[in-house]
PDB file of C-alpha atoms (C1' of nucleotides) in Angstrom:
ATOM      1  CA  MET A   1      27.567  -2.710  39.334  1.00  0.00           C
ATOM      2  CA  ALA A   2      27.921  -5.797  37.264  1.00  0.00           C
ATOM      3  CA  GLU A   3      30.206  -5.605  35.003  1.00  0.00           C
ATOM      4  CA  PRO A   4      28.697  -5.951  31.353  1.00  0.00           C
ATOM      5  CA  ASN A   5      27.952  -9.434  30.186  1.00  0.00           C
ATOM      6  CA  SER A   6      28.164 -10.827  33.119  1.00  0.00           C
ATOM      7  CA  GLY A   7      25.386 -12.521  33.193  1.00  0.00           C
ATOM      8  CA  VAL A   8      21.228 -12.574  32.400  1.00  0.00           C
ATOM      9  CA  ARG A   9      19.830  -9.271  33.453  1.00  0.00           C
ATOM     10  CA  PRO A  10      17.696  -9.596  35.874  1.00  0.00           C
ATOM     11  CA  GLY A  11      14.311 -10.098  34.513  1.00  0.00           C
ATOM     12  CA  VAL A  12      15.181 -10.646  31.198  1.00  0.00           C
ATOM     13  CA  GLY A  13      15.677 -14.904  30.642  1.00  0.00           C
ATOM     14  CA  LEU A  14      16.857 -16.509  27.310  1.00  0.00           C
ATOM     15  CA  SER A  15      13.448 -17.148  26.199  1.00  0.00           C
ATOM     16  CA  PHE A  16      12.037 -15.662  22.645  1.00  0.00           C
ATOM     17  CA  ALA A  17       9.461 -13.819  25.068  1.00  0.00           C
ATOM     18  CA  GLY A  18      12.759 -12.429  27.841  1.00  0.00           C
ATOM     19  CA  ILE A  19      14.914 -10.479  24.767  1.00  0.00           C
ATOM     20  CA  TYR A  20      12.256  -9.305  23.605  1.00  0.00           C
ATOM     21  CA  GLU A  21      11.193  -7.553  27.091  1.00  0.00           C
ATOM     22  CA  GLY A  22      15.238  -6.713  27.658  1.00  0.00           C
ATOM     23  CA  LEU A  23      15.311  -5.132  23.671  1.00  0.00           C
ATOM     24  CA  LEU A  24      12.291  -3.044  24.001  1.00  0.00           C
ATOM     25  CA  GLU A  25      14.270  -2.046  27.640  1.00  0.00           C
ATOM     26  CA  ALA A  26      16.977  -0.623  26.039  1.00  0.00           C
ATOM     27  CA  PHE A  27      16.405   0.496  22.731  1.00  0.00           C
ATOM     28  CA  GLY A  28      13.112   1.363  23.220  1.00  0.00           C
ATOM     29  CA  PRO A  29      10.051   1.800  21.308  1.00  0.00           C
ATOM     30  CA  GLN A  30      10.825   1.533  17.278  1.00  0.00           C
ATOM     31  CA  HIS A  31       8.328   2.953  15.653  1.00  0.00           C
ATOM     32  CA  TRP A  32       8.812   0.564  12.842  1.00  0.00           C
ATOM     33  CA  TRP A  33       9.019   0.758   9.553  1.00  0.00           C
ATOM     34  CA  PRO A  34       9.813   4.121   8.679  1.00  0.00           C
ATOM     35  CA  ALA A  35       8.249   5.034   4.941  1.00  0.00           C
ATOM     36  CA  ASP A  36       5.510   7.239   4.180  1.00  0.00           C
ATOM     37  CA  THR A  37       2.461   4.298   2.416  1.00  0.00           C
ATOM     38  CA  PRO A  38       2.800   0.446   2.625  1.00  0.00           C
ATOM     39  CA  PHE A  39       3.718   0.997  -1.618  1.00  0.00           C
ATOM     40  CA  GLU A  40       7.609   2.651  -0.150  1.00  0.00           C
ATOM     41  CA  VAL A  41       7.270   0.141   2.522  1.00  0.00           C
ATOM     42  CA  ALA A  42       7.334  -2.283  -0.328  1.00  0.00           C
ATOM     43  CA  VAL A  43       9.894  -0.527  -2.144  1.00  0.00           C
ATOM     44  CA  GLY A  44      12.298  -0.262   0.218  1.00  0.00           C
ATOM     45  CA  ALA A  45      11.923  -4.158   1.261  1.00  0.00           C
ATOM     46  CA  VAL A  46      12.971  -4.724  -1.839  1.00  0.00           C
ATOM     47  CA  LEU A  47      16.368  -2.258  -1.865  1.00  0.00           C
ATOM     48  CA  THR A  48      17.168  -2.733   1.308  1.00  0.00           C
ATOM     49  CA  GLN A  49      17.993  -6.496   0.141  1.00  0.00           C
ATOM     50  CA  ASN A  50      21.528  -7.111   1.299  1.00  0.00           C
ATOM     51  CA  THR A  51      22.104  -2.712   2.216  1.00  0.00           C
ATOM     52  CA  ALA A  52      22.668  -0.578   4.480  1.00  0.00           C
ATOM     53  CA  TRP A  53      19.406   1.467   5.110  1.00  0.00           C
ATOM     54  CA  THR A  54      21.236   4.594   4.835  1.00  0.00           C
ATOM     55  CA  ASN A  55      21.408   3.791   0.699  1.00  0.00           C
ATOM     56  CA  VAL A  56      18.600   2.861   0.874  1.00  0.00           C
ATOM     57  CA  GLU A  57      17.533   6.190   2.003  1.00  0.00           C
ATOM     58  CA  ARG A  58      18.779   8.199  -0.476  1.00  0.00           C
ATOM     59  CA  ALA A  59      17.610   5.918  -3.148  1.00  0.00           C
ATOM     60  CA  ILE A  60      14.086   6.429  -2.133  1.00  0.00           C
ATOM     61  CA  ALA A  61      14.427  10.420  -1.457  1.00  0.00           C
ATOM     62  CA  ASN A  62      15.681  10.400  -5.030  1.00  0.00           C
ATOM     63  CA  LEU A  63      11.813   8.415  -6.170  1.00  0.00           C
ATOM     64  CA  LYS A  64      10.006  10.755  -3.970  1.00  0.00           C
ATOM     65  CA  GLU A  65      11.979  13.830  -5.340  1.00  0.00           C
ATOM     66  CA  ALA A  66      11.096  12.808  -8.919  1.00  0.00           C
ATOM     67  CA  GLY A  67       8.346  12.385  -8.427  1.00  0.00           C
ATOM     68  CA  CYS A  68       7.051   8.308  -9.699  1.00  0.00           C
ATOM     69  CA  LEU A  69       6.722   6.580  -5.876  1.00  0.00           C
ATOM     70  CA  THR A  70       3.762   4.645  -7.013  1.00  0.00           C
ATOM     71  CA  PRO A  71       3.279   1.681  -9.294  1.00  0.00           C
ATOM     72  CA  GLN A  72       3.353   3.334 -12.698  1.00  0.00           C
ATOM     73  CA  GLY A  73       5.082   6.234 -11.743  1.00  0.00           C
ATOM     74  CA  LEU A  74       8.343   3.500 -11.013  1.00  0.00           C
ATOM     75  CA  LEU A  75       6.806   1.628 -14.695  1.00  0.00           C
ATOM     76  CA  ASP A  76       6.720   4.598 -16.753  1.00  0.00           C
ATOM     77  CA  LEU A  77      11.095   5.348 -15.846  1.00  0.00           C
ATOM     78  CA  SER A  78      13.039   3.686 -18.603  1.00  0.00           C
ATOM     79  CA  PRO A  79      14.588   0.369 -16.994  1.00  0.00           C
ATOM     80  CA  GLU A  80      18.107   3.440 -17.185  1.00  0.00           C
ATOM     81  CA  ARG A  81      16.627   5.692 -15.575  1.00  0.00           C
ATOM     82  CA  LEU A  82      15.365   3.347 -12.545  1.00  0.00           C
ATOM     83  CA  ALA A  83      18.638   1.594 -11.534  1.00  0.00           C
ATOM     84  CA  GLU A  84      19.781   5.473 -12.579  1.00  0.00           C
ATOM     85  CA  LEU A  85      17.287   7.501  -9.446  1.00  0.00           C
ATOM     86  CA  ILE A  86      18.062   3.689  -6.914  1.00  0.00           C
ATOM     87  CA  ARG A  87      21.847   4.075  -8.052  1.00  0.00           C
ATOM     88  CA  PRO A  88      22.917   4.232  -4.279  1.00  0.00           C
ATOM     89  CA  ALA A  89      21.369   1.134  -2.662  1.00  0.00           C
ATOM     90  CA  GLY A  90      23.389  -0.342  -4.497  1.00  0.00           C
ATOM     91  CA  TYR A  91      23.109  -3.360  -7.209  1.00  0.00           C
ATOM     92  CA  PHE A  92      20.970  -0.744  -9.283  1.00  0.00           C
ATOM     93  CA  ASN A  93      19.622  -3.047 -11.568  1.00  0.00           C
ATOM     94  CA  VAL A  94      18.997  -6.229 -10.718  1.00  0.00           C
ATOM     95  CA  LYS A  95      17.431  -4.134  -7.833  1.00  0.00           C
ATOM     96  CA  ALA A  96      15.433  -1.996 -10.858  1.00  0.00           C
ATOM     97  CA  ALA A  97      14.442  -5.556 -12.368  1.00  0.00           C
ATOM     98  CA  ARG A  98      12.650  -6.517  -8.900  1.00  0.00           C
ATOM     99  CA  LEU A  99      11.257  -3.013  -8.225  1.00  0.00           C
ATOM    100  CA  ARG A 100       9.792  -3.434 -12.004  1.00  0.00           C
ATOM    101  CA  ALA A 101       8.801  -6.909 -11.099  1.00  0.00           C
ATOM    102  CA  LEU A 102       7.425  -6.126  -8.487  1.00  0.00           C
ATOM    103  CA  CYS A 103       4.911  -3.119  -9.956  1.00  0.00           C
ATOM    104  CA  GLU A 104       3.703  -4.949 -12.391  1.00  0.00           C
ATOM    105  CA  PHE A 105       2.409  -7.829 -10.011  1.00  0.00           C
ATOM    106  CA  LEU A 106       0.840  -5.021  -7.988  1.00  0.00           C
ATOM    107  CA  LEU A 107      -0.800  -3.212 -11.474  1.00  0.00           C
ATOM    108  CA  GLY A 108      -2.411  -6.405 -12.176  1.00  0.00           C
ATOM    109  CA  GLU A 109      -3.921  -8.065  -8.705  1.00  0.00           C
ATOM    110  CA  CYS A 110      -4.938  -4.547  -7.524  1.00  0.00           C
ATOM    111  CA  PRO A 111      -6.727  -1.506  -8.525  1.00  0.00           C
ATOM    112  CA  GLU A 112      -4.903   1.494  -9.224  1.00  0.00           C
ATOM    113  CA  GLY A 113      -2.047  -0.805  -8.334  1.00  0.00           C
ATOM    114  CA  ASP A 114      -2.259  -0.191  -4.769  1.00  0.00           C
ATOM    115  CA  ILE A 115      -1.048  -2.108  -2.967  1.00  0.00           C
ATOM    116  CA  ARG A 116      -3.231  -1.948  -0.405  1.00  0.00           C
ATOM    117  CA  HIS A 117      -5.611  -4.058  -2.043  1.00  0.00           C
ATOM    118  CA  LEU A 118      -3.340  -7.498  -0.884  1.00  0.00           C
ATOM    119  CA  ALA A 119      -4.386  -6.375   2.424  1.00  0.00           C
ATOM    120  CA  PRO A 120      -7.725  -8.180   3.305  1.00  0.00           C
ATOM    121  CA  ARG A 121      -6.594 -11.229   1.820  1.00  0.00           C
ATOM    122  CA  PRO A 122      -5.427 -14.519   3.699  1.00  0.00           C
ATOM    123  CA  THR A 123      -1.916 -14.551   4.738  1.00  0.00           C
ATOM    124  CA  THR A 124      -0.706 -17.474   3.071  1.00  0.00           C
ATOM    125  CA  SER A 125      -2.503 -16.413  -0.286  1.00  0.00           C
ATOM    126  CA  VAL A 126      -0.343 -12.725  -0.303  1.00  0.00           C
ATOM    127  CA  ARG A 127       2.633 -14.468   0.155  1.00  0.00           C
ATOM    128  CA  ASN A 128       1.997 -16.691  -1.947  1.00  0.00           C
ATOM    129  CA  GLU A 129       2.265 -14.775  -4.333  1.00  0.00           C
ATOM    130  CA  LEU A 130       4.795 -12.210  -3.833  1.00  0.00           C
ATOM    131  CA  LEU A 131       7.099 -14.830  -3.133  1.00  0.00           C
ATOM    132  CA  ARG A 132       5.941 -15.509  -7.047  1.00  0.00           C
ATOM    133  CA  VAL A 133       6.715 -12.476  -8.159  1.00  0.00           C
ATOM    134  CA  LYS A 134      11.243 -12.132  -8.935  1.00  0.00           C
ATOM    135  CA  GLY A 135      13.103 -10.540  -6.541  1.00  0.00           C
ATOM    136  CA  VAL A 136      11.049 -11.346  -3.574  1.00  0.00           C
ATOM    137  CA  GLY A 137      11.968 -14.008  -1.757  1.00  0.00           C
ATOM    138  CA  GLU A 138      10.826 -14.904   2.039  1.00  0.00           C
ATOM    139  CA  GLU A 139      12.325 -11.477   4.104  1.00  0.00           C
ATOM    140  CA  THR A 140      10.721  -9.209   1.517  1.00  0.00           C
ATOM    141  CA  ALA A 141       7.408 -11.009   1.099  1.00  0.00           C
ATOM    142  CA  ASP A 142       7.113 -11.371   5.013  1.00  0.00           C
ATOM    143  CA  SER A 143       8.199  -7.343   5.575  1.00  0.00           C
ATOM    144  CA  ILE A 144       5.387  -6.922   3.531  1.00  0.00           C
ATOM    145  CA  LEU A 145       3.241  -8.223   4.609  1.00  0.00           C
ATOM    146  CA  LEU A 146       3.839  -6.741   8.323  1.00  0.00           C
ATOM    147  CA  TYR A 147       4.955  -3.643   8.073  1.00  0.00           C
ATOM    148  CA  ALA A 148       2.903  -2.681   4.240  1.00  0.00           C
ATOM    149  CA  LEU A 149      -0.181  -4.739   5.373  1.00  0.00           C
ATOM    150  CA  ASP A 150      -0.074  -5.614   8.858  1.00  0.00           C
ATOM    151  CA  HIS A 151      -0.477  -9.359   8.675  1.00  0.00           C
ATOM    152  CA  PRO A 152       1.170 -10.772  11.424  1.00  0.00           C
ATOM    153  CA  VAL A 153       4.427 -12.361  10.571  1.00  0.00           C
ATOM    154  CA  PHE A 154       7.763 -13.091  12.067  1.00  0.00           C
ATOM    155  CA  VAL A 155      10.307 -11.343   9.784  1.00  0.00           C
ATOM    156  CA  VAL A 156      13.606 -13.831   9.832  1.00  0.00           C
ATOM    157  CA  ASP A 157      16.610 -11.282   8.962  1.00  0.00           C
ATOM    158  CA  ALA A 158      20.459 -12.132   8.542  1.00  0.00           C
ATOM    159  CA  TYR A 159      20.738  -9.753  12.838  1.00  0.00           C
ATOM    160  CA  THR A 160      17.854 -12.150  13.333  1.00  0.00           C
ATOM    161  CA  VAL A 161      19.319 -15.949  12.717  1.00  0.00           C
ATOM    162  CA  ARG A 162      22.929 -14.823  14.409  1.00  0.00           C
ATOM    163  CA  ILE A 163      21.764 -13.265  17.565  1.00  0.00           C
ATOM    164  CA  PHE A 164      19.410 -15.638  18.687  1.00  0.00           C
ATOM    165  CA  GLN A 165      22.556 -18.574  17.677  1.00  0.00           C
ATOM    166  CA  ARG A 166      25.007 -16.901  19.848  1.00  0.00           C
ATOM    167  CA  LEU A 167      22.312 -16.884  22.610  1.00  0.00           C
ATOM    168  CA  ASP A 168      21.910 -20.212  21.891  1.00  0.00           C
ATOM    169  CA  LEU A 169      18.524 -19.879  21.506  1.00  0.00           C
ATOM    170  CA  LEU A 170      18.876 -21.417  18.016  1.00  0.00           C
ATOM    171  CA  GLU A 171      20.947 -23.678  16.277  1.00  0.00           C
ATOM    172  CA  THR A 172      22.799 -23.471  13.042  1.00  0.00           C
ATOM    173  CA  GLY A 173      21.562 -25.080   9.922  1.00  0.00           C
ATOM    174  CA  LEU A 174      17.667 -24.257  10.206  1.00  0.00           C
ATOM    175  CA  SER A 175      16.277 -22.752   7.812  1.00  0.00           C
ATOM    176  CA  TYR A 176      13.838 -19.396   7.383  1.00  0.00           C
ATOM    177  CA  GLY A 177      11.100 -21.377   7.899  1.00  0.00           C
ATOM    178  CA  ASP A 178      12.159 -22.437  10.363  1.00  0.00           C
ATOM    179  CA  VAL A 179      13.713 -20.126  12.714  1.00  0.00           C
ATOM    180  CA  GLN A 180       9.724 -18.242  11.600  1.00  0.00           C
ATOM    181  CA  ALA A 181       8.832 -21.114  13.266  1.00  0.00           C
ATOM    182  CA  ARG A 182      10.308 -20.651  16.711  1.00  0.00           C
ATOM    183  CA  PHE A 183       8.918 -17.277  17.147  1.00  0.00           C
ATOM    184  CA  HIS A 184       5.508 -18.342  15.839  1.00  0.00           C
ATOM    185  CA  ALA A 185       5.341 -20.984  18.642  1.00  0.00           C
ATOM    186  CA  ALA A 186       7.510 -18.803  21.194  1.00  0.00           C
ATOM    187  CA  LEU A 187       5.038 -15.998  21.217  1.00  0.00           C
ATOM    188  CA  PRO A 188       1.201 -14.535  20.923  1.00  0.00           C
ATOM    189  CA  THR A 189       0.918 -14.212  16.854  1.00  0.00           C
ATOM    190  CA  ASP A 190       0.675 -10.181  17.610  1.00  0.00           C
ATOM    191  CA  ARG A 191       1.072  -8.133  14.587  1.00  0.00           C
ATOM    192  CA  ALA A 192       2.449  -5.267  16.864  1.00  0.00           C
ATOM    193  CA  LEU A 193       5.079  -7.420  18.712  1.00  0.00           C
ATOM    194  CA  PHE A 194       5.875  -8.966  16.332  1.00  0.00           C
ATOM    195  CA  ASN A 195       6.066  -5.898  13.834  1.00  0.00           C
ATOM    196  CA  GLU A 196       8.330  -3.547  17.205  1.00  0.00           C
ATOM    197  CA  TYR A 197      10.784  -7.141  18.124  1.00  0.00           C
ATOM    198  CA  HIS A 198      12.135  -7.250  13.891  1.00  0.00           C
ATOM    199  CA  ALA A 199      12.456  -3.469  14.816  1.00  0.00           C
ATOM    200  CA  LEU A 200      14.751  -4.970  17.444  1.00  0.00           C
ATOM    201  CA  VAL A 201      16.704  -6.849  16.704  1.00  0.00           C
ATOM    202  CA  VAL A 202      17.833  -4.928  13.875  1.00  0.00           C
ATOM    203  CA  ALA A 203      18.903  -2.404  16.846  1.00  0.00           C
ATOM    204  CA  LEU A 204      20.135  -4.709  18.272  1.00  0.00           C
ATOM    205  CA  GLY A 205      22.091  -6.170  15.421  1.00  0.00           C
ATOM    206  CA  LYS A 206      23.868  -3.346  13.514  1.00  0.00           C
ATOM    207  CA  ASP A 207      25.502  -1.883  16.026  1.00  0.00           C
ATOM    208  CA  HIS A 208      25.864  -4.377  18.929  1.00  0.00           C
ATOM    209  CA  CYS A 209      26.229  -7.975  17.067  1.00  0.00           C
ATOM    210  CA  LYS A 210      28.014  -8.141  13.712  1.00  0.00           C
ATOM    211  CA  PRO A 211      29.448 -11.113  12.149  1.00  0.00           C
ATOM    212  CA  ARG A 212      32.984 -10.893  13.281  1.00  0.00           C
ATOM    213  CA  PRO A 213      32.647 -10.733  17.304  1.00  0.00           C
ATOM    214  CA  ARG A 214      33.481  -7.192  18.097  1.00  0.00           C
ATOM    215  CA  CYS A 215      30.520  -6.158  21.287  1.00  0.00           C
ATOM    216  CA  GLY A 216      32.117  -5.892  24.198  1.00  0.00           C
ATOM    217  CA  ALA A 217      28.707  -4.328  26.016  1.00  0.00           C
ATOM    218  CA  CYS A 218      25.922  -6.004  24.739  1.00  0.00           C
ATOM    219  CA  PRO A 219      22.969  -3.868  25.991  1.00  0.00           C
ATOM    220  CA  LEU A 220      20.975  -7.372  26.722  1.00  0.00           C
ATOM    221  CA  ARG A 221      24.248  -7.545  29.461  1.00  0.00           C
ATOM    222  CA  VAL A 222      23.532 -11.473  28.792  1.00  0.00           C
ATOM    223  CA  ASP A 223      26.189 -14.104  28.131  1.00  0.00           C
ATOM    224  CA  CYS A 224      27.382 -13.854  25.297  1.00  0.00           C
ATOM    225  CA  PRO A 225      30.355 -16.696  23.294  1.00  0.00           C
ATOM    226  CA  THR A 226      31.315 -12.283  21.793  1.00  0.00           C
ATOM    227  CA  ALA A 227      31.147 -10.865  25.775  1.00  0.00           C
ATOM    228  CA  GLY A 228      34.424  -9.624  26.333  1.00  0.00           C
ATOM    229  CA  SER A 229      35.613  -9.957  22.744  1.00  0.00           C
ATOM    230  CA  PRO A 230      35.977  -6.578  21.012  1.00  0.00           C
ATOM    231  CA  ASP A 231      37.959  -5.169  18.665  1.00  0.00           C
TER     232      ASP A 231
ATOM    233  C1'  DG B   1      42.170  -1.435   2.091  1.00  0.00           C
ATOM    234  C1'  DA B   2      38.759  -4.533   4.543  1.00  0.00           C
ATOM    235  C1'  DC B   3      34.419  -5.651   6.281  1.00  0.00           C
ATOM    236  C1'  DC B   4      29.819  -5.532   6.346  1.00  0.00           C
ATOM    237  C1'  DA B   5      25.087  -4.007   5.612  1.00  0.00           C
ATOM    238  C1'  DG B   6      17.262  -6.025   7.327  1.00  0.00           C
ATOM    239  C1'  DG B   7      18.480 -11.095  -0.304  1.00  0.00           C
ATOM    240  C1'  DC B   8      17.336 -13.035  -3.382  1.00  0.00           C
ATOM    241  C1'  DA B   9      18.361 -15.500  -8.612  1.00  0.00           C
ATOM    242  C1'  DC B  10      21.035 -19.135 -10.767  1.00  0.00           C
ATOM    243  C1'  DA B  11      24.107 -22.637 -12.177  1.00  0.00           C
ATOM    244  C1'  DT B  12      26.164 -26.576 -10.592  1.00  0.00           C
ATOM    245  C1'  DC B  13      27.361 -30.477  -8.629  1.00  0.00           C
TER     246       DC B  13
ATOM    247  C1'  DG C   1      19.368 -30.361  -1.850  1.00  0.00           C
ATOM    248  C1'  DA C   2      22.809 -28.440  -1.571  1.00  0.00           C
ATOM    249  C1'  DT C   3      26.718 -25.352  -2.041  1.00  0.00           C
ATOM    250  C1'  DG C   4      29.105 -21.206  -4.706  1.00  0.00           C
ATOM    251  C1'  DT C   5      28.708 -16.861  -7.105  1.00  0.00           C
ATOM    252  C1'  DG C   6      27.193 -12.610  -8.978  1.00  0.00           C
ATOM    253  C1'  DC C   7      25.328  -8.421  -8.000  1.00  0.00           C
ATOM    254  C1'  DA C   8      27.145  -2.295  -6.653  1.00  0.00           C
ATOM    255  C1'  DT C   9      27.469   1.662  -3.377  1.00  0.00           C
ATOM    256  C1'  DG C  10      28.470   3.848   1.066  1.00  0.00           C
ATOM    257  C1'  DG C  11      29.994   3.960   6.278  1.00  0.00           C
ATOM    258  C1'  DT C  12      33.358   2.762   9.812  1.00  0.00           C
TER     259       DT C  12
END
DNA sequence: GACCAGGCACATC
DNA sequence: GATGTGCATGGT
């Protein structure tokens, strides 16, 4: 039997498409995004900025319990009360302001503030509009596009960059747009594929690809600088 | 106690 | 344009 990390797994090539196949085999379909509504996706996308999802879940549960998980519902809260409800997600003052900005944007752009009205617009238009909202950067905008509005954009996050740099499929110093372009060029434009791929990247990153290398059992069993150096 | 987690805006150079 | 810093909780 082969040792973990002893080489490239049979059938799993070191390509963007090959890594996807390996991840899918290792983890199975992830069925993302974990949310009940497109608006909840958008709220989660803001709350999860630089934050563990378990903490986001607590914050969203608080918003649900308070019965205010709508654009108008969040705006009807005082900024202090909103911050209090999302406290478990960290950066609560910053994120309260960001959520309010997002809600104001939605109520200005969509009937009833229903984010689903953005879906029929061209991807680049929606993306640029989202990026003008204070607190919505490229990753957050793309997460909303993909997981709330079903647009085929690849979401690049810290895990994506770290994992694919270690696999030598991305060089250092690339911008968000550079990395995204690599994936778009290498993969078919497929919303379901991008959805699953990003979810699988997070599944790998969470447990197997930390900033400080300590992975001794990569599920992909590919050559990687962290191989054989667990904590 | 240190590290880490599905970023972003702003100040400074 | 590139780099550094503040924002903050909760799990390991």
